[in-house]
């Protein structure tokens, strides 16, 4: 199995990506195809010896997060995202992992690798840490102005993914909404509720944004606009509060000493809310496996992401989506 | 000036409400008209002597937060919310403050007190604590499936409120959206962006949900669906994280001692994110002043809420909305 791995997207640089693949290879069999600046990759490979079972593809153009996705993938043909998507579309690799711009990765998936026939839209999915584990939220921002059928597709694709890759027997699917009762919400969520009720999935009803982190749902279905708002509200609040707590701890000698006494336990607890534990997110609805890793992933995050990619392929998630999702 | 005050909506009971009014009366001149169970109010008035300048109106039916608002205000005619709205509509009082069900309060405002002519929809507004102070977000859930014009109204009403009551000379108004650039978002936000650009307000562009707590905007305009999702995502994340931090602190003897050393400073910092500091929220778009206080308000919160109500009347906010908002 060949896995294309973008070495340029991560905040920690190419060596961290290569180290992740190296650690993954100790446990699983695959051929990494590193895409990025060849001299940087070769430098990294000196440190981590893959033997002969490794490939390098040069791609040097950097896509920034604020670039218009559809435009930039047409312009920057020599970026790892475009090169990786082309390798995947051409069958040169079996899957593609990147921690670059989510929008550009999705655009490359849609325009180069193409959407699964019968699936109306592809979604950006994201794993959120919860009090009990993690939840997959989709769509986190790929589609504005969604139709009800899109969200039905998201629910079915998410369900298949959770069952096959995460090993959850009957994933609990909830609809992000402003209230718990049936009949709550806007026109879209009211219509989606009806569709989800009829679908062959474990639909548990509406979930309010307040309960996203509760862990009561395995999959949270939403339109891309509301999903993006929810995701960023969670991120922003967590960041603000944790930085306030940190500031308090560094305030004076007394608080610094106090912080020292709780530091380890606090780290241990907050680790649970760490992206490295929740893993990479699949771009569901694309014809071949594309995974987005968090930009600040370290080698452990990449290692776990590679395991997800392998399982995704082994379990034929896409064949299952083609069978049930259309 | 007569202010109707619901003594039944608060989590801490009627005495806390009455104490708040008592403290407010030390500094400002007004006649409180307490609405609730007469025997409870009389009990409270033994503790806090208002002299003769106080009125009591009996209303005994409790409206729960999960009741369907439009239905319950038709059914529970003897609830403080319905009684208070009727007093306000009939001109018996000048304004109405309640910490009961937001939905029921809005419904009573719309059906009994009525909407300002020329304003397309009334909004639920909410103050969010930010790193630099607070921000007024509206609509936080009154209107699903909003039209662009509604949000323009919200922006204008919020601007007038912030200027007159909060004393902000040129309130910075931002549109909640999935990206900063013009052209981002769904059909609604794209159209609203155009309207806000043209309006005679200090429109500073889009804001992402991640930055709501940054304090870069004084007013955050959104449709009721997305606003409700953002609000509850923030609340849920804050609650989850702070409860995790608390759990860590109580873990063992060492962490308990550590917690003791940072407790005061932490409280001081988090106080800033306290609803009591941010105050009650006006129901903007209703013909007369109605304010919603937080359910868990203590007497200080009620005291501050009463000051807001008084300022709102003194500054003729509603006349200004009629003049500019239509």
PDB file of C-alpha atoms in Angstrom, chain B residues 64-256:
ATOM      1  CA  UNK B  64     -40.499  26.407  32.578  1.00  0.00           C
ATOM      2  CA  UNK B  65     -37.666  26.890  30.104  1.00  0.00           C
ATOM      3  CA  UNK B  66     -38.672  23.915  27.995  1.00  0.00           C
ATOM      4  CA  UNK B  67     -42.253  25.035  27.365  1.00  0.00           C
ATOM      5  CA  UNK B  68     -43.260  26.095  23.870  1.00  0.00           C
ATOM      6  CA  UNK B  69     -43.197  29.924  24.227  1.00  0.00           C
ATOM      7  CA  UNK B  70     -46.149  30.959  22.047  1.00  0.00           C
ATOM      8  CA  UNK B  71     -48.362  28.280  23.555  1.00  0.00           C
ATOM      9  CA  UNK B  72     -47.434  28.837  27.168  1.00  0.00           C
ATOM     10  CA  UNK B  73     -48.045  32.592  27.153  1.00  0.00           C
ATOM     11  CA  UNK B  74     -51.560  31.946  25.885  1.00  0.00           C
ATOM     12  CA  UNK B  75     -52.150  29.288  28.531  1.00  0.00           C
ATOM     13  CA  UNK B  76     -50.422  30.692  31.612  1.00  0.00           C
ATOM     14  CA  UNK B  77     -52.091  34.076  31.876  1.00  0.00           C
ATOM     15  CA  UNK B  78     -51.213  34.281  35.551  1.00  0.00           C
ATOM     16  CA  UNK B  79     -47.436  33.918  35.094  1.00  0.00           C
ATOM     17  CA  UNK B  80     -45.177  36.905  35.918  1.00  0.00           C
ATOM     18  CA  UNK B  81     -44.072  37.066  32.290  1.00  0.00           C
ATOM     19  CA  UNK B  82     -47.596  37.451  30.907  1.00  0.00           C
ATOM     20  CA  UNK B  83     -48.731  39.720  33.745  1.00  0.00           C
ATOM     21  CA  UNK B  84     -45.636  41.904  33.380  1.00  0.00           C
ATOM     22  CA  UNK B  85     -46.066  42.174  29.605  1.00  0.00           C
ATOM     23  CA  UNK B  86     -49.701  43.197  30.069  1.00  0.00           C
ATOM     24  CA  UNK B  87     -48.809  45.885  32.609  1.00  0.00           C
ATOM     25  CA  UNK B  88     -46.215  47.185  30.162  1.00  0.00           C
ATOM     26  CA  UNK B  89     -48.580  47.121  27.181  1.00  0.00           C
ATOM     27  CA  UNK B  90     -51.258  48.934  29.210  1.00  0.00           C
ATOM     28  CA  UNK B  91     -48.851  51.654  30.328  1.00  0.00           C
ATOM     29  CA  UNK B  92     -49.117  50.684  34.002  1.00  0.00           C
ATOM     30  CA  UNK B  93     -45.328  50.316  34.140  1.00  0.00           C
ATOM     31  CA  UNK B  94     -42.528  51.818  32.052  1.00  0.00           C
ATOM     32  CA  UNK B  95     -40.343  48.756  31.653  1.00  0.00           C
ATOM     33  CA  UNK B  96     -40.141  45.083  32.538  1.00  0.00           C
ATOM     34  CA  UNK B  97     -37.234  42.986  33.865  1.00  0.00           C
ATOM     35  CA  UNK B  98     -37.380  39.199  34.090  1.00  0.00           C
ATOM     36  CA  UNK B  99     -34.954  36.327  34.398  1.00  0.00           C
ATOM     37  CA  UNK B 100     -37.528  33.782  33.265  1.00  0.00           C
ATOM     38  CA  UNK B 101     -37.685  31.824  30.012  1.00  0.00           C
ATOM     39  CA  UNK B 102     -36.159  33.869  27.190  1.00  0.00           C
ATOM     40  CA  UNK B 103     -38.482  32.355  24.619  1.00  0.00           C
ATOM     41  CA  UNK B 104     -41.608  33.090  26.662  1.00  0.00           C
ATOM     42  CA  UNK B 105     -40.415  36.612  27.399  1.00  0.00           C
ATOM     43  CA  UNK B 106     -39.871  37.265  23.702  1.00  0.00           C
ATOM     44  CA  UNK B 107     -43.234  35.748  22.816  1.00  0.00           C
ATOM     45  CA  UNK B 108     -44.946  37.935  25.432  1.00  0.00           C
ATOM     46  CA  UNK B 109     -43.097  40.938  24.039  1.00  0.00           C
ATOM     47  CA  UNK B 110     -44.147  40.166  20.482  1.00  0.00           C
ATOM     48  CA  UNK B 111     -47.763  39.176  21.091  1.00  0.00           C
ATOM     49  CA  UNK B 112     -48.665  41.456  24.007  1.00  0.00           C
ATOM     50  CA  UNK B 113     -46.381  44.493  23.850  1.00  0.00           C
ATOM     51  CA  UNK B 114     -45.896  44.245  20.045  1.00  0.00           C
ATOM     52  CA  UNK B 115     -43.050  44.962  17.698  1.00  0.00           C
ATOM     53  CA  UNK B 116     -41.849  48.427  16.760  1.00  0.00           C
ATOM     54  CA  UNK B 117     -43.371  49.399  13.435  1.00  0.00           C
ATOM     55  CA  UNK B 118     -40.758  49.348  10.699  1.00  0.00           C
ATOM     56  CA  UNK B 119     -38.603  46.817  12.501  1.00  0.00           C
ATOM     57  CA  UNK B 120     -38.976  43.516  10.679  1.00  0.00           C
ATOM     58  CA  UNK B 121     -38.161  41.218  13.572  1.00  0.00           C
ATOM     59  CA  UNK B 122     -37.275  41.451  17.250  1.00  0.00           C
ATOM     60  CA  UNK B 123     -34.041  39.820  18.351  1.00  0.00           C
ATOM     61  CA  UNK B 124     -32.805  38.056  21.441  1.00  0.00           C
ATOM     62  CA  UNK B 125     -29.590  39.788  22.330  1.00  0.00           C
ATOM     63  CA  UNK B 126     -26.983  38.520  24.721  1.00  0.00           C
ATOM     64  CA  UNK B 127     -23.876  40.004  26.254  1.00  0.00           C
ATOM     65  CA  UNK B 128     -20.769  37.870  25.971  1.00  0.00           C
ATOM     66  CA  UNK B 129     -17.756  38.547  28.165  1.00  0.00           C
ATOM     67  CA  UNK B 130     -14.634  39.144  26.082  1.00  0.00           C
ATOM     68  CA  UNK B 131     -10.938  39.523  26.749  1.00  0.00           C
ATOM     69  CA  UNK B 132     -11.382  43.308  26.619  1.00  0.00           C
ATOM     70  CA  UNK B 133     -14.868  43.804  28.033  1.00  0.00           C
ATOM     71  CA  UNK B 134     -18.052  42.537  26.506  1.00  0.00           C
ATOM     72  CA  UNK B 135     -19.806  42.148  23.178  1.00  0.00           C
ATOM     73  CA  UNK B 136     -23.501  42.228  22.366  1.00  0.00           C
ATOM     74  CA  UNK B 137     -24.477  39.347  20.110  1.00  0.00           C
ATOM     75  CA  UNK B 138     -27.821  39.379  18.328  1.00  0.00           C
ATOM     76  CA  UNK B 139     -29.865  37.522  17.250  1.00  0.00           C
ATOM     77  CA  UNK B 140     -29.103  34.720  19.731  1.00  0.00           C
ATOM     78  CA  UNK B 141     -32.068  32.597  18.776  1.00  0.00           C
ATOM     79  CA  UNK B 142     -35.337  34.448  18.196  1.00  0.00           C
ATOM     80  CA  UNK B 143     -35.523  34.061  14.424  1.00  0.00           C
ATOM     81  CA  UNK B 144     -34.774  31.029  12.330  1.00  0.00           C
ATOM     82  CA  UNK B 145     -34.494  31.476   8.527  1.00  0.00           C
ATOM     83  CA  UNK B 146     -33.788  35.203   8.682  1.00  0.00           C
ATOM     84  CA  UNK B 147     -33.928  37.576   5.749  1.00  0.00           C
ATOM     85  CA  UNK B 148     -30.993  39.952   5.153  1.00  0.00           C
ATOM     86  CA  UNK B 149     -33.106  42.944   6.216  1.00  0.00           C
ATOM     87  CA  UNK B 150     -33.632  41.447   9.667  1.00  0.00           C
ATOM     88  CA  UNK B 151     -29.918  41.437  10.294  1.00  0.00           C
ATOM     89  CA  UNK B 152     -29.590  45.008   9.084  1.00  0.00           C
ATOM     90  CA  UNK B 153     -32.256  45.931  11.669  1.00  0.00           C
ATOM     91  CA  UNK B 154     -30.347  44.043  14.359  1.00  0.00           C
ATOM     92  CA  UNK B 155     -27.163  45.912  13.512  1.00  0.00           C
ATOM     93  CA  UNK B 156     -28.860  49.300  13.687  1.00  0.00           C
ATOM     94  CA  UNK B 157     -30.732  48.516  16.908  1.00  0.00           C
ATOM     95  CA  UNK B 158     -27.591  47.099  18.518  1.00  0.00           C
ATOM     96  CA  UNK B 159     -25.634  50.152  17.479  1.00  0.00           C
ATOM     97  CA  UNK B 160     -28.184  52.529  19.010  1.00  0.00           C
ATOM     98  CA  UNK B 161     -28.327  50.485  22.206  1.00  0.00           C
ATOM     99  CA  UNK B 162     -24.548  50.357  22.624  1.00  0.00           C
ATOM    100  CA  UNK B 163     -24.190  54.042  21.968  1.00  0.00           C
ATOM    101  CA  UNK B 164     -26.963  55.212  24.277  1.00  0.00           C
ATOM    102  CA  UNK B 165     -26.873  52.692  27.116  1.00  0.00           C
ATOM    103  CA  UNK B 166     -23.307  51.402  27.096  1.00  0.00           C
ATOM    104  CA  UNK B 167     -21.837  54.764  26.166  1.00  0.00           C
ATOM    105  CA  UNK B 168     -19.712  53.484  23.280  1.00  0.00           C
ATOM    106  CA  UNK B 169     -19.321  56.356  20.863  1.00  0.00           C
ATOM    107  CA  UNK B 170     -18.992  54.444  17.619  1.00  0.00           C
ATOM    108  CA  UNK B 171     -19.825  50.780  18.302  1.00  0.00           C
ATOM    109  CA  UNK B 172     -17.832  48.375  16.119  1.00  0.00           C
ATOM    110  CA  UNK B 173     -20.272  46.052  14.358  1.00  0.00           C
ATOM    111  CA  UNK B 174     -19.124  42.732  12.939  1.00  0.00           C
ATOM    112  CA  UNK B 175     -20.963  40.031  11.014  1.00  0.00           C
ATOM    113  CA  UNK B 176     -20.536  36.470  12.299  1.00  0.00           C
ATOM    114  CA  UNK B 177     -19.201  34.456   9.385  1.00  0.00           C
ATOM    115  CA  UNK B 178     -16.956  31.541   8.375  1.00  0.00           C
ATOM    116  CA  UNK B 179     -14.127  33.738   7.099  1.00  0.00           C
ATOM    117  CA  UNK B 180     -12.873  37.283   7.276  1.00  0.00           C
ATOM    118  CA  UNK B 181     -12.871  38.222   3.609  1.00  0.00           C
ATOM    119  CA  UNK B 182     -15.817  39.828   1.868  1.00  0.00           C
ATOM    120  CA  UNK B 183     -17.602  37.209  -0.230  1.00  0.00           C
ATOM    121  CA  UNK B 184     -17.224  34.481   2.394  1.00  0.00           C
ATOM    122  CA  UNK B 185     -20.183  32.684   3.861  1.00  0.00           C
ATOM    123  CA  UNK B 186     -23.612  31.520   2.838  1.00  0.00           C
ATOM    124  CA  UNK B 187     -26.180  33.333   0.725  1.00  0.00           C
ATOM    125  CA  UNK B 188     -27.545  35.163   3.771  1.00  0.00           C
ATOM    126  CA  UNK B 189     -24.245  36.510   5.122  1.00  0.00           C
ATOM    127  CA  UNK B 190     -23.097  37.559   1.647  1.00  0.00           C
ATOM    128  CA  UNK B 191     -26.252  39.631   1.202  1.00  0.00           C
ATOM    129  CA  UNK B 192     -26.114  41.003   4.737  1.00  0.00           C
ATOM    130  CA  UNK B 193     -22.505  42.066   4.174  1.00  0.00           C
ATOM    131  CA  UNK B 194     -23.627  44.284   1.304  1.00  0.00           C
ATOM    132  CA  UNK B 195     -26.390  45.854   3.396  1.00  0.00           C
ATOM    133  CA  UNK B 196     -24.127  46.513   6.380  1.00  0.00           C
ATOM    134  CA  UNK B 197     -21.482  48.074   4.153  1.00  0.00           C
ATOM    135  CA  UNK B 198     -23.998  50.615   2.921  1.00  0.00           C
ATOM    136  CA  UNK B 199     -25.615  51.327   6.304  1.00  0.00           C
ATOM    137  CA  UNK B 200     -24.811  54.335   8.456  1.00  0.00           C
ATOM    138  CA  UNK B 201     -23.044  52.283  11.133  1.00  0.00           C
ATOM    139  CA  UNK B 202     -19.447  51.440  12.009  1.00  0.00           C
ATOM    140  CA  UNK B 203     -19.320  48.112  10.162  1.00  0.00           C
ATOM    141  CA  UNK B 204     -15.892  46.493  10.596  1.00  0.00           C
ATOM    142  CA  UNK B 205     -16.515  43.414   8.440  1.00  0.00           C
ATOM    143  CA  UNK B 206     -16.783  39.707   9.164  1.00  0.00           C
ATOM    144  CA  UNK B 207     -15.784  38.052  12.409  1.00  0.00           C
ATOM    145  CA  UNK B 208     -15.085  34.335  12.840  1.00  0.00           C
ATOM    146  CA  UNK B 209     -16.592  32.474  15.781  1.00  0.00           C
ATOM    147  CA  UNK B 210     -13.037  31.905  17.038  1.00  0.00           C
ATOM    148  CA  UNK B 211     -12.690  35.647  17.668  1.00  0.00           C
ATOM    149  CA  UNK B 212     -16.016  36.337  19.393  1.00  0.00           C
ATOM    150  CA  UNK B 213     -14.295  36.446  22.783  1.00  0.00           C
ATOM    151  CA  UNK B 214     -11.397  38.542  21.482  1.00  0.00           C
ATOM    152  CA  UNK B 215     -13.178  41.815  22.144  1.00  0.00           C
ATOM    153  CA  UNK B 216     -12.501  43.166  18.651  1.00  0.00           C
ATOM    154  CA  UNK B 217     -16.197  43.886  18.076  1.00  0.00           C
ATOM    155  CA  UNK B 218     -18.791  45.586  20.276  1.00  0.00           C
ATOM    156  CA  UNK B 219     -21.726  44.088  18.430  1.00  0.00           C
ATOM    157  CA  UNK B 220     -21.865  40.754  16.646  1.00  0.00           C
ATOM    158  CA  UNK B 221     -24.704  40.426  14.173  1.00  0.00           C
ATOM    159  CA  UNK B 222     -25.935  36.982  13.215  1.00  0.00           C
ATOM    160  CA  UNK B 223     -29.063  35.093  12.294  1.00  0.00           C
ATOM    161  CA  UNK B 224     -30.813  33.408  15.193  1.00  0.00           C
ATOM    162  CA  UNK B 225     -29.811  29.892  14.199  1.00  0.00           C
ATOM    163  CA  UNK B 226     -26.071  30.502  13.893  1.00  0.00           C
ATOM    164  CA  UNK B 227     -26.136  32.868  16.890  1.00  0.00           C
ATOM    165  CA  UNK B 228     -27.727  30.236  19.063  1.00  0.00           C
ATOM    166  CA  UNK B 229     -25.179  27.621  17.936  1.00  0.00           C
ATOM    167  CA  UNK B 230     -22.286  30.012  18.681  1.00  0.00           C
ATOM    168  CA  UNK B 231     -23.661  31.040  22.074  1.00  0.00           C
ATOM    169  CA  UNK B 232     -24.253  27.486  23.243  1.00  0.00           C
ATOM    170  CA  UNK B 233     -20.923  26.255  21.873  1.00  0.00           C
ATOM    171  CA  UNK B 234     -19.167  28.943  23.907  1.00  0.00           C
ATOM    172  CA  UNK B 235     -21.180  28.151  27.040  1.00  0.00           C
ATOM    173  CA  UNK B 236     -20.668  24.413  26.691  1.00  0.00           C
ATOM    174  CA  UNK B 237     -16.943  24.659  26.090  1.00  0.00           C
ATOM    175  CA  UNK B 238     -16.409  27.030  29.009  1.00  0.00           C
ATOM    176  CA  UNK B 239     -18.418  24.793  31.308  1.00  0.00           C
ATOM    177  CA  UNK B 240     -16.630  21.617  30.238  1.00  0.00           C
ATOM    178  CA  UNK B 241     -13.151  23.104  30.509  1.00  0.00           C
ATOM    179  CA  UNK B 242     -13.683  24.842  33.835  1.00  0.00           C
ATOM    180  CA  UNK B 243     -15.183  21.703  35.327  1.00  0.00           C
ATOM    181  CA  UNK B 244     -12.124  19.749  34.124  1.00  0.00           C
ATOM    182  CA  UNK B 245      -9.799  22.304  35.714  1.00  0.00           C
ATOM    183  CA  UNK B 246     -11.805  22.085  38.935  1.00  0.00           C
ATOM    184  CA  UNK B 247     -11.663  18.290  38.938  1.00  0.00           C
ATOM    185  CA  UNK B 248      -7.886  18.435  38.558  1.00  0.00           C
ATOM    186  CA  UNK B 249      -7.622  20.773  41.510  1.00  0.00           C
ATOM    187  CA  UNK B 250      -9.582  18.436  43.764  1.00  0.00           C
ATOM    188  CA  UNK B 251      -7.680  15.341  42.681  1.00  0.00           C
ATOM    189  CA  UNK B 252      -5.399  14.820  45.668  1.00  0.00           C
ATOM    190  CA  UNK B 253      -3.793  16.549  48.644  1.00  0.00           C
ATOM    191  CA  UNK B 254      -1.016  18.014  46.518  1.00  0.00           C
ATOM    192  CA  UNK B 255      -3.297  19.499  43.865  1.00  0.00           C
ATOM    193  CA  UNK B 256      -5.662  20.759  46.553  1.00  0.00           C
TER     194      UNK B 256
END
